[in-house]
PDB file of C-alpha atoms and ligand atoms in Angstrom:
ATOM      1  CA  UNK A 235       1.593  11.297  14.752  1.00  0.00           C
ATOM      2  CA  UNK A 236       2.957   9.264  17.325  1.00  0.00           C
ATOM      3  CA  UNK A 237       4.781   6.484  15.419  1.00  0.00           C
ATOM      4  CA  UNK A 238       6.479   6.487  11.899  1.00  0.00           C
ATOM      5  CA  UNK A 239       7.910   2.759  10.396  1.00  0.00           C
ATOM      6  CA  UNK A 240      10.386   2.906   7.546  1.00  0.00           C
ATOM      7  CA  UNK A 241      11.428  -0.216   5.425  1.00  0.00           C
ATOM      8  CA  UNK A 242      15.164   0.328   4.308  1.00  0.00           C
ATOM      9  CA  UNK A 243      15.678  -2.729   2.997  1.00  0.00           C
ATOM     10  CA  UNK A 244      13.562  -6.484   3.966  1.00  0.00           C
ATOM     11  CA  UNK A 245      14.773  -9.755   2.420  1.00  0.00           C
ATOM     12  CA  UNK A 246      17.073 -12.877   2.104  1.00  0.00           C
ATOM     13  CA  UNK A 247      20.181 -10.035   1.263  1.00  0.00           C
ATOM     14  CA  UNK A 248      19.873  -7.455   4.196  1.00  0.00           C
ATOM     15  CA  UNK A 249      17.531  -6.584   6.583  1.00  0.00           C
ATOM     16  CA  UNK A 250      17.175  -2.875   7.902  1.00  0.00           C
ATOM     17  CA  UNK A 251      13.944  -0.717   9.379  1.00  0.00           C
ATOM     18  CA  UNK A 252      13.814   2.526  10.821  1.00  0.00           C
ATOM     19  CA  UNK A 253      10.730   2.829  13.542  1.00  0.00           C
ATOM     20  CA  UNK A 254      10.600   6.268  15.971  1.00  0.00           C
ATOM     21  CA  UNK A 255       7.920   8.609  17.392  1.00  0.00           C
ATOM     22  CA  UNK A 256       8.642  12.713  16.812  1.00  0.00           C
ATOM     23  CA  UNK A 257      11.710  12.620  19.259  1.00  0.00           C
ATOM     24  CA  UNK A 258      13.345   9.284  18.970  1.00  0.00           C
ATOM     25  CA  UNK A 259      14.589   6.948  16.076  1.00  0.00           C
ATOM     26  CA  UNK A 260      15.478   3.213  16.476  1.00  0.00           C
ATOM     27  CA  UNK A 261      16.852   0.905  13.828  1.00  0.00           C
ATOM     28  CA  UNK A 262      15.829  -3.115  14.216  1.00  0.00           C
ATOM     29  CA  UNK A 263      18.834  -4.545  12.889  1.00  0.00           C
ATOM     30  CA  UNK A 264      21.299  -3.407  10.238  1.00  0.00           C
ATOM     31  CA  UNK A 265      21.916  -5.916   7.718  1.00  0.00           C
ATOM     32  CA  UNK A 266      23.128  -3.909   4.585  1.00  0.00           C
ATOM     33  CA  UNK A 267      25.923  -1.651   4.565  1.00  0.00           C
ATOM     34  CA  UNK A 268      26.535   1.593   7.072  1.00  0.00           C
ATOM     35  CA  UNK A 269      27.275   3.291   3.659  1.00  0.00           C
ATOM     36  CA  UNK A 270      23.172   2.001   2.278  1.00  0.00           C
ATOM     37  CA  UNK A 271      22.218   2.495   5.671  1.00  0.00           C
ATOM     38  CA  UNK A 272      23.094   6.192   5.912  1.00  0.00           C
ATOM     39  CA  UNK A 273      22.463   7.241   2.309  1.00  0.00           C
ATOM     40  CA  UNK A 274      18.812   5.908   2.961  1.00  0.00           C
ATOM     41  CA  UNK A 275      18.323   7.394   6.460  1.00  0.00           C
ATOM     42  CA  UNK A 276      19.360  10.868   4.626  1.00  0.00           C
ATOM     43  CA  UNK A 277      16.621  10.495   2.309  1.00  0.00           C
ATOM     44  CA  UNK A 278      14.203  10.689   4.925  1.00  0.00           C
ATOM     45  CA  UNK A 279      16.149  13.670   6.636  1.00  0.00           C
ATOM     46  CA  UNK A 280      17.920  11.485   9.379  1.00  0.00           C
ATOM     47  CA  UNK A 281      21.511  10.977   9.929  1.00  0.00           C
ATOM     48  CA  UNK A 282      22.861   8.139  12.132  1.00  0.00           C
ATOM     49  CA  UNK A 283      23.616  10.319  14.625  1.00  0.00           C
ATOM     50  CA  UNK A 284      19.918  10.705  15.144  1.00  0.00           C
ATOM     51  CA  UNK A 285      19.614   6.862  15.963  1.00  0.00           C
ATOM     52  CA  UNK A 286      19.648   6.278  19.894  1.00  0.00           C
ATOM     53  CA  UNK A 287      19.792   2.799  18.989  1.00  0.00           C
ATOM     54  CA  UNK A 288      20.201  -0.364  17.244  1.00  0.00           C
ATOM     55  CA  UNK A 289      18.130  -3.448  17.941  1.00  0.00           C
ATOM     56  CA  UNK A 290      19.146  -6.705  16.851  1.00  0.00           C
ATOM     57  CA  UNK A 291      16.900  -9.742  16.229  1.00  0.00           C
ATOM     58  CA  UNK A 292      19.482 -12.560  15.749  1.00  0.00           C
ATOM     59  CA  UNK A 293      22.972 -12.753  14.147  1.00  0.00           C
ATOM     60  CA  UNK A 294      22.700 -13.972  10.752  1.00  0.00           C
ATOM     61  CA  UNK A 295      24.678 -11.491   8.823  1.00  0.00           C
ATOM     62  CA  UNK A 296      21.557 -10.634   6.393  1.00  0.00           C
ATOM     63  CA  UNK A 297      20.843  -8.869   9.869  1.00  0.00           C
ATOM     64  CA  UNK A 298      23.945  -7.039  11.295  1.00  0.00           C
ATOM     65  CA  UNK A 299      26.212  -6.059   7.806  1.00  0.00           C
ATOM     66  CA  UNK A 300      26.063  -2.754   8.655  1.00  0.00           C
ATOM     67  CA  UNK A 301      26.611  -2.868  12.807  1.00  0.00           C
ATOM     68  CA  UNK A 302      30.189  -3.054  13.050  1.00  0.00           C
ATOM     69  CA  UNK A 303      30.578   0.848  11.170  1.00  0.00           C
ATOM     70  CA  UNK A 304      27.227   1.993  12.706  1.00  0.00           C
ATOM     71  CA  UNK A 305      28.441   1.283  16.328  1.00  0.00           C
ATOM     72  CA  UNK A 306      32.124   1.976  15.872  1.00  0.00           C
ATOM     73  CA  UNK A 307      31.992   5.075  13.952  1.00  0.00           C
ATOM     74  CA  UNK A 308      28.733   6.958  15.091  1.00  0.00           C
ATOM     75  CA  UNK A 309      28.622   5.761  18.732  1.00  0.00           C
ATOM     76  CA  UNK A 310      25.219   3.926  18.185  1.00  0.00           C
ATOM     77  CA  UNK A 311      23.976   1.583  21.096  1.00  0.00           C
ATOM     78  CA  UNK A 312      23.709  -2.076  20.355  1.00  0.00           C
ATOM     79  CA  UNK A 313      20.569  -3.847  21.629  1.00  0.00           C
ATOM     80  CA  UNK A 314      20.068  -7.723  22.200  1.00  0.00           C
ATOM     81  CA  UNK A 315      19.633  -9.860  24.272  1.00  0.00           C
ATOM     82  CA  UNK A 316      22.529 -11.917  26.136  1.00  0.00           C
ATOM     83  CA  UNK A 317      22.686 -15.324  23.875  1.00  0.00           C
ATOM     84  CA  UNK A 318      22.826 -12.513  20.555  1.00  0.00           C
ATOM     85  CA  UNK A 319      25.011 -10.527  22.296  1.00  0.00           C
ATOM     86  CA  UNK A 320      27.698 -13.162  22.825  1.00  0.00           C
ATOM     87  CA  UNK A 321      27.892 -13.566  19.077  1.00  0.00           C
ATOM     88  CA  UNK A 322      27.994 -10.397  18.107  1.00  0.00           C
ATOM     89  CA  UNK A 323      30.916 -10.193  20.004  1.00  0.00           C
ATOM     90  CA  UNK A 324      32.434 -13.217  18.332  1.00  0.00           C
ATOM     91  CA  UNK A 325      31.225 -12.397  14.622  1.00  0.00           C
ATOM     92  CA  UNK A 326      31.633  -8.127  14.779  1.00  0.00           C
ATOM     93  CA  UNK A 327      35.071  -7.078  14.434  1.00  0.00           C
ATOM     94  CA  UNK A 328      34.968  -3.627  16.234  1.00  0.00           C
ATOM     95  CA  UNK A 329      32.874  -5.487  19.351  1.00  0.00           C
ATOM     96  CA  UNK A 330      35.029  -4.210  21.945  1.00  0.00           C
ATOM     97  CA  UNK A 331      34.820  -0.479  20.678  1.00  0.00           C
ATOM     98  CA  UNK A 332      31.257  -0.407  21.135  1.00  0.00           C
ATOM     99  CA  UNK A 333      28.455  -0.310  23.478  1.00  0.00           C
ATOM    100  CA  UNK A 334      26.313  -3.401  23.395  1.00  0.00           C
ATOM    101  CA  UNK A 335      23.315  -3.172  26.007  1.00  0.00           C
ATOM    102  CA  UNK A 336      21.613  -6.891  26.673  1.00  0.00           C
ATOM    103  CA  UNK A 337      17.870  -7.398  26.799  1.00  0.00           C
ATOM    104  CA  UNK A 338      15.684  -9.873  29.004  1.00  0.00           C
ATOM    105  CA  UNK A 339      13.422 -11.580  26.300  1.00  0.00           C
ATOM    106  CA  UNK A 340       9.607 -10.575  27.361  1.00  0.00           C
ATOM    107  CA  UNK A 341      11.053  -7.711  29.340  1.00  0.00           C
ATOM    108  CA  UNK A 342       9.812  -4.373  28.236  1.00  0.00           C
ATOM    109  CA  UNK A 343      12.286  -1.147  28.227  1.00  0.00           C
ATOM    110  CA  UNK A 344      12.320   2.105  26.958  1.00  0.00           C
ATOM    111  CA  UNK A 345      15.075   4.086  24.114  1.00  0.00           C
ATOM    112  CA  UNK A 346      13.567   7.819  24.479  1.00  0.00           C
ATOM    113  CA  UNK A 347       9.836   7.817  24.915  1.00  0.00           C
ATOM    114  CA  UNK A 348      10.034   4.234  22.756  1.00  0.00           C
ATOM    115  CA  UNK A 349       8.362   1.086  24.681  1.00  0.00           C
ATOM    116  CA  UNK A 350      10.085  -1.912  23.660  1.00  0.00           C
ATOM    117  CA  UNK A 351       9.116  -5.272  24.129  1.00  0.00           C
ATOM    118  CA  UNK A 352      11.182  -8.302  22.861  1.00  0.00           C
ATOM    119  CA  UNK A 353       9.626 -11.405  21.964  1.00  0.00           C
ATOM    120  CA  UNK A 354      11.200 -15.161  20.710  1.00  0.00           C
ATOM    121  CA  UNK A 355      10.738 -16.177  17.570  1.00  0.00           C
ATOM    122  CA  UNK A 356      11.821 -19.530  16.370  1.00  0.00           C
ATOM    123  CA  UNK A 357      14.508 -20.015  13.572  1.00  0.00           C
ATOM    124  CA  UNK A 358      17.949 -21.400  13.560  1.00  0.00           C
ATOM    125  CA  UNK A 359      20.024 -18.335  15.626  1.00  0.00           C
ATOM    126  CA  UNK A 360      21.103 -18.423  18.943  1.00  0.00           C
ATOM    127  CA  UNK A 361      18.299 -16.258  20.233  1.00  0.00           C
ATOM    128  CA  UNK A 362      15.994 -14.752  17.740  1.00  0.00           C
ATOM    129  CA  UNK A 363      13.614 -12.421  18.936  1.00  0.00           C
ATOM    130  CA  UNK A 364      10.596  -9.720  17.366  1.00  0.00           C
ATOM    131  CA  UNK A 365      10.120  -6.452  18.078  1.00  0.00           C
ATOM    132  CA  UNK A 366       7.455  -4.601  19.542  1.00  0.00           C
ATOM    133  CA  UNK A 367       7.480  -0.527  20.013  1.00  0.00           C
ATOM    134  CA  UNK A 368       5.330   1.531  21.062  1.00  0.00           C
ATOM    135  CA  UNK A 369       4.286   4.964  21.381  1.00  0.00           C
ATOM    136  CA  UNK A 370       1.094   6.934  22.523  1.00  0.00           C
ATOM    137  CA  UNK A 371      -1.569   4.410  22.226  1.00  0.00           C
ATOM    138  CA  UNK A 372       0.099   2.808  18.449  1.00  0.00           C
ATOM    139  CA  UNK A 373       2.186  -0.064  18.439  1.00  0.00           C
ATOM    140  CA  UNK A 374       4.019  -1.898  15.351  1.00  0.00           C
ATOM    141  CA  UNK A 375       5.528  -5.319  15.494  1.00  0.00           C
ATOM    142  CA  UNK A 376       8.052  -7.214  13.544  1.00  0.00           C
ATOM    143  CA  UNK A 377       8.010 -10.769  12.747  1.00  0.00           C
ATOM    144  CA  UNK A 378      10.375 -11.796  10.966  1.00  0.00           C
ATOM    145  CA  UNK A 379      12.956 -15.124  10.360  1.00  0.00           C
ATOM    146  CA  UNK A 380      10.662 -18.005  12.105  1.00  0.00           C
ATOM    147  CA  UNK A 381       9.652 -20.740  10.977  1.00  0.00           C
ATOM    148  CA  UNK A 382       6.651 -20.820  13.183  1.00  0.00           C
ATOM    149  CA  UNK A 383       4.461 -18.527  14.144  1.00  0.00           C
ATOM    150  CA  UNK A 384       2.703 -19.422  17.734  1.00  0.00           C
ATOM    151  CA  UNK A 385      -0.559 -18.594  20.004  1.00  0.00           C
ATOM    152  CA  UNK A 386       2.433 -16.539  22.323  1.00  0.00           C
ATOM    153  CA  UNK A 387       3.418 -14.546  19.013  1.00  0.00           C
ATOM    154  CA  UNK A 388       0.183 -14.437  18.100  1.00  0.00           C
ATOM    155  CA  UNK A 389      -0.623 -12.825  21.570  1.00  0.00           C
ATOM    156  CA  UNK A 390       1.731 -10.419  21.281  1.00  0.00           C
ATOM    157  CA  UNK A 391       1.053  -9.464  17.792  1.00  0.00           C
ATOM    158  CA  UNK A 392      -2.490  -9.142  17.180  1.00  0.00           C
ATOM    159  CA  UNK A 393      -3.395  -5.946  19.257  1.00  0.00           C
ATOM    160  CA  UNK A 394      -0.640  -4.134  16.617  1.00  0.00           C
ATOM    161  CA  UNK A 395      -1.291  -1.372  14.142  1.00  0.00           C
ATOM    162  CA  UNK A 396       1.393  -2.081  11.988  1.00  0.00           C
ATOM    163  CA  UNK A 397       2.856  -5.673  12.003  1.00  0.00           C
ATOM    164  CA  UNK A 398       5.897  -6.565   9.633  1.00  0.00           C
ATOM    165  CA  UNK A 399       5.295 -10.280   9.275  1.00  0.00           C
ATOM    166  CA  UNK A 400       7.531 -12.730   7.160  1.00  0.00           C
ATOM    167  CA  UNK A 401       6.623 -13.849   3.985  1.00  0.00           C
ATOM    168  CA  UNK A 402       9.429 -16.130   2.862  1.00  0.00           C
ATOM    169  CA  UNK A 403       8.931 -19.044   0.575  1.00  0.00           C
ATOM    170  CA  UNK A 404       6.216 -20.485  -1.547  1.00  0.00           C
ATOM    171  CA  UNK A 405       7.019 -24.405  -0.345  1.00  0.00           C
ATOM    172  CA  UNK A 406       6.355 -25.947  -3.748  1.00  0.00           C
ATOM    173  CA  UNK A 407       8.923 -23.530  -5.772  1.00  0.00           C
ATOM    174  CA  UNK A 408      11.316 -24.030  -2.643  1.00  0.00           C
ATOM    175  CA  UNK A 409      10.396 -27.479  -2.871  1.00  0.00           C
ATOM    176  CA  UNK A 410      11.409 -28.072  -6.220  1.00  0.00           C
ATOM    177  CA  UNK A 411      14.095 -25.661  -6.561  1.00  0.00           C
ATOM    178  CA  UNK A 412      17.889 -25.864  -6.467  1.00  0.00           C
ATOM    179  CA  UNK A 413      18.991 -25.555  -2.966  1.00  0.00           C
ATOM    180  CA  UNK A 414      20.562 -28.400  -1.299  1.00  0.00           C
ATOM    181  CA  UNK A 415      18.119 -30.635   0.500  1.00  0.00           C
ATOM    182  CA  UNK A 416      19.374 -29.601   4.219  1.00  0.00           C
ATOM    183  CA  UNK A 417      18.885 -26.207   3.092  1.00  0.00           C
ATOM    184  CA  UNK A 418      15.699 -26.957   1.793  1.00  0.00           C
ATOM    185  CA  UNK A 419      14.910 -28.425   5.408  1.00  0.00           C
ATOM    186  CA  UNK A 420      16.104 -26.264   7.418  1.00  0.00           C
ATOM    187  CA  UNK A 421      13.976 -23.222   5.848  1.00  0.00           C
ATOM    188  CA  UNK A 422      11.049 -25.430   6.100  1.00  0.00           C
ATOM    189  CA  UNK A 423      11.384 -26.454   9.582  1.00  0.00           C
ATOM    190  CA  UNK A 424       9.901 -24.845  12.756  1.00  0.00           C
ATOM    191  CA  UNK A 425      12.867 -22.848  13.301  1.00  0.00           C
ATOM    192  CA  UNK A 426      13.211 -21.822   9.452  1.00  0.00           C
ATOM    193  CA  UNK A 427      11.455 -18.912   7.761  1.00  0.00           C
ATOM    194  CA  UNK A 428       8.037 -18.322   7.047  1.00  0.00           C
ATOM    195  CA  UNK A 429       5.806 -19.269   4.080  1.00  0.00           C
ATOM    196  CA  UNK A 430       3.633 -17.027   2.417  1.00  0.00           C
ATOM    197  CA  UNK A 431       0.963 -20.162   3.245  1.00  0.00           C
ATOM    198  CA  UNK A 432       1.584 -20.141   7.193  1.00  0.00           C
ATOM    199  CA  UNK A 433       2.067 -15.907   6.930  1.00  0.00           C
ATOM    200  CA  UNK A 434      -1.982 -16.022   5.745  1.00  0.00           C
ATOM    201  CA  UNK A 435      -3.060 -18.855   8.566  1.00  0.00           C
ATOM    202  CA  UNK A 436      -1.403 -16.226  10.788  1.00  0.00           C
ATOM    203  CA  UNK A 437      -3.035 -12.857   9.822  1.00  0.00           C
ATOM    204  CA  UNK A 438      -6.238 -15.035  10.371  1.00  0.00           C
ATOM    205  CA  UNK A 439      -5.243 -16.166  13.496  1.00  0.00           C
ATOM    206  CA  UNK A 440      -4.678 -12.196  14.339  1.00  0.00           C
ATOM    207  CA  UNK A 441      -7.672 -11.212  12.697  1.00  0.00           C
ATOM    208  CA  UNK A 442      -9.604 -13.825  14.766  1.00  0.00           C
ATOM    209  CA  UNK A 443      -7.931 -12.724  18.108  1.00  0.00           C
ATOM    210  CA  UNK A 444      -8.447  -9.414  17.703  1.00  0.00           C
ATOM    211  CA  UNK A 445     -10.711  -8.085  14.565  1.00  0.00           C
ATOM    212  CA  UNK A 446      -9.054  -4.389  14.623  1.00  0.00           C
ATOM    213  CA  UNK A 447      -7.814  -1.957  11.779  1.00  0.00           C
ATOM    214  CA  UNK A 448      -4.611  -3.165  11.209  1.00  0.00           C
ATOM    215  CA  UNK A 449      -1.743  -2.666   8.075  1.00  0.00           C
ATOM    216  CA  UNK A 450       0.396  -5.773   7.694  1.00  0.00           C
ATOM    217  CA  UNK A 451       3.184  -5.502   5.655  1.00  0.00           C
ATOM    218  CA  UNK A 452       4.732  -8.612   4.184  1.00  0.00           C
ATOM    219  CA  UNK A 453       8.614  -8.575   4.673  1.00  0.00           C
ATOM    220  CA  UNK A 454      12.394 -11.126   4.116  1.00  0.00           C
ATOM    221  CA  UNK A 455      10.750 -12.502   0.779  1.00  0.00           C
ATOM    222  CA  UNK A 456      13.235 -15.380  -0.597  1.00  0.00           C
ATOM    223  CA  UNK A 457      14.878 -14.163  -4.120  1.00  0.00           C
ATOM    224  CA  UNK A 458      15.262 -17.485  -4.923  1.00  0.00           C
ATOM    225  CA  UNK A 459      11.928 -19.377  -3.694  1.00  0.00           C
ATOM    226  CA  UNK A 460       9.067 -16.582  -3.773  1.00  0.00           C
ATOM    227  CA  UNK A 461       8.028 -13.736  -6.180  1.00  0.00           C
ATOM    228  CA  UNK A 462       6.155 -10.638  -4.840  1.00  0.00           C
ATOM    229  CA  UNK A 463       2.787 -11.404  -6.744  1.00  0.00           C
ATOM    230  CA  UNK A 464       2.610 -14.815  -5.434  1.00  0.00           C
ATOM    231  CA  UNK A 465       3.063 -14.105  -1.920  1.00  0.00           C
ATOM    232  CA  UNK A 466       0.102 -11.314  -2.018  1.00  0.00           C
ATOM    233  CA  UNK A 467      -1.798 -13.776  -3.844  1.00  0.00           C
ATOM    234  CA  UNK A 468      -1.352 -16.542  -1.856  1.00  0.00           C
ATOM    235  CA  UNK A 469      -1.985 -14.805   1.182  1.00  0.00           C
ATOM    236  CA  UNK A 470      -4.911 -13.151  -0.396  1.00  0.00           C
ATOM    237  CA  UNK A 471      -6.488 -16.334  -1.263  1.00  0.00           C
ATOM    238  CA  UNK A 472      -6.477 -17.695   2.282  1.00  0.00           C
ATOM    239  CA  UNK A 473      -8.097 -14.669   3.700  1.00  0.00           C
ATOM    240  CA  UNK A 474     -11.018 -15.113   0.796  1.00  0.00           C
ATOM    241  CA  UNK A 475     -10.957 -18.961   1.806  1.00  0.00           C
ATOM    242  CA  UNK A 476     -11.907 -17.816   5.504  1.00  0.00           C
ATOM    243  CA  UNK A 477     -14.148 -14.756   3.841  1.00  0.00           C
ATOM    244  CA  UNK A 478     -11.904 -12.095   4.933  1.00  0.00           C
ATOM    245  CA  UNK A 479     -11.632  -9.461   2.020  1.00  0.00           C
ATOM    246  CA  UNK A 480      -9.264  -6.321   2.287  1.00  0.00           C
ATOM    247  CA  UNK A 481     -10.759  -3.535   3.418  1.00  0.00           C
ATOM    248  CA  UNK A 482     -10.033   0.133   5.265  1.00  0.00           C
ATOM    249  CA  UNK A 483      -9.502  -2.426   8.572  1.00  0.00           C
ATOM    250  CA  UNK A 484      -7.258  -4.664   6.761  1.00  0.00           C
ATOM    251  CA  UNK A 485      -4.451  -3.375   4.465  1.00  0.00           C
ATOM    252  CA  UNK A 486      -1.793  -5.630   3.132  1.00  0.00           C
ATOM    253  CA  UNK A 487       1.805  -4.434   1.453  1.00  0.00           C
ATOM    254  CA  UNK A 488       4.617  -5.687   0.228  1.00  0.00           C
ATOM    255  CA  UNK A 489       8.212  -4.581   1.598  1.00  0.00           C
ATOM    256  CA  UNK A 490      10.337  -5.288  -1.525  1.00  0.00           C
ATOM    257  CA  UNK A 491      13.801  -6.395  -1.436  1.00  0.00           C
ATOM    258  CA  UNK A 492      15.967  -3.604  -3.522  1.00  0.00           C
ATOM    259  CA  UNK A 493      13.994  -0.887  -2.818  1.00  0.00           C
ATOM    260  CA  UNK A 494      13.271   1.719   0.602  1.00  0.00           C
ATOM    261  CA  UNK A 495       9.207   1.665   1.380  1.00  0.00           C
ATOM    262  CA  UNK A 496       7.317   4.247   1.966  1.00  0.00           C
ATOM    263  CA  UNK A 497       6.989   6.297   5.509  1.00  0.00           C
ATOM    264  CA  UNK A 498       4.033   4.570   7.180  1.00  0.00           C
ATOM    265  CA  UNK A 499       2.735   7.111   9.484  1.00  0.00           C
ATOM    266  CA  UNK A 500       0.492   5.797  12.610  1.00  0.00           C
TER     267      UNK A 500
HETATM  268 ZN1  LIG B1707      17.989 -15.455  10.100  1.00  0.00          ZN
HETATM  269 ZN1  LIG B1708      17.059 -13.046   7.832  1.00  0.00          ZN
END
């Protein structure tokens, strides 16, 4: 095997995946707690001092909860790039006692015999960026917190094996739900999050560019303005609208919220 993918947690309340080959483990960002963060890794026989390294995506704090205690008490190298960086040392209290190493967007570089390859996203951070790695031939990609997804992302998505792509909101229940209405508007907008409708234009897009095997998994569902079924569905129902139908080349999960996935294996 030369790449393994690990939810640990994907949603609105904390963000957290493991991704690594035989001989090195990465995290892309660390949103719940060290404590969650560790307790899960040593499920899957890992401890934190296995991690060579933690890559950040952007700042919001449903992305870096656990970075402070990760960095500070296990020695774990921060990754980001230089706009990220500068608020994580503004928001993280123990900035100064940790190593933070900054990134060129669309610059590939290696942790261990990981290729990494950051690419912008477009949501409401200083920076926000997805995550490509690769390994011997596989490659896995997340998307995640943007509120667009474009022909560059779609470039550097669609040749993937496993892609983590957001899945947000269903616009009518955020539509007519409770949030405030510059909330509402800022989730919607091009640098918001992702709805389950523009998620299935994009696998078609992908599916279009490049008609491969691929596994998406559908990740950062809103508690408040999706439910599980109704993203699947919804996505499901715009591939059958373009007469795409799941099949051994296309495989489509859900990341839930609460709750580690499974060890995807590529
Ligand atoms: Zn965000
Ligand atoms: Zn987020």
């Amino acid at each position: 095997m030369s790449l393994k993918f690990c939810s640990l947690s994907s949603g609105s309340s904390g963000n957290c995946y493991l991704a690594g080959s035989d001989n090195t483990y990465i995290l892309i960002d660390a949103g719940i707690s060290a404590r969650k963060i560790t307790s899960a890794l040593n499920s899957l026989n890992v401890t934190p001092s296995d991690i060579s390294g933690v890559l950040v995506t952007h700042e919001h704090s449903d992305h870096i909860k656990g970075i402070d205690v990760l960095a500070k008490n296990y020695g774990i190298p921060v990754f980001s790039n230089r706009k990220t960086s500068n608020e994580l040392i503004k928001i993280c209290r123990y900035s100064d006692k940790f190593i933070i190493n900054s990134f060129e967007n669309n610059v590939s570089f290696n942790i261990g015999d990981l290729e990494i390859k950051p690419f912008p996203l477009h949501h409401d951070a200083a920076d926000t960026v997805g995550f490509s790695v690769k390994n011997a031939g596989s490659k896995i990609c997340t998307a995640t917190d943007t509120g667009c997804i474009t022909d560059d992302i779609i470039n550097e998505i669609s040749d993937a094996d496993l892609i983590i792509l957001e899945a947000n909101h269903d616009e009518n229940i955020l539509k007519m739900g409770r949030y405030p209405w510059h909330l509402k508007q800022r989730i919607l907008s091009s640098h918001g999050h992702l709805s389950n409708t523009a998620a299935g234009e994009a696998i078609i897009k992908m599916i279009r560019k490049n008609p491969k095997s691929r596994q998406i998994l559908l990740a950062h569902l809103s508690r408040e303005n999706n439910f599980p079924e109704m993203a699947y569905q919804t996505i499901i129902n715009i591939l059958e609208q373009n007469s795409i139908i799941l099949c051994d080349m296309l495989k489509i999960n859900l990341l839930n919220r609460d709750e580690m996935s499974g060890v995807y294996l590529l």
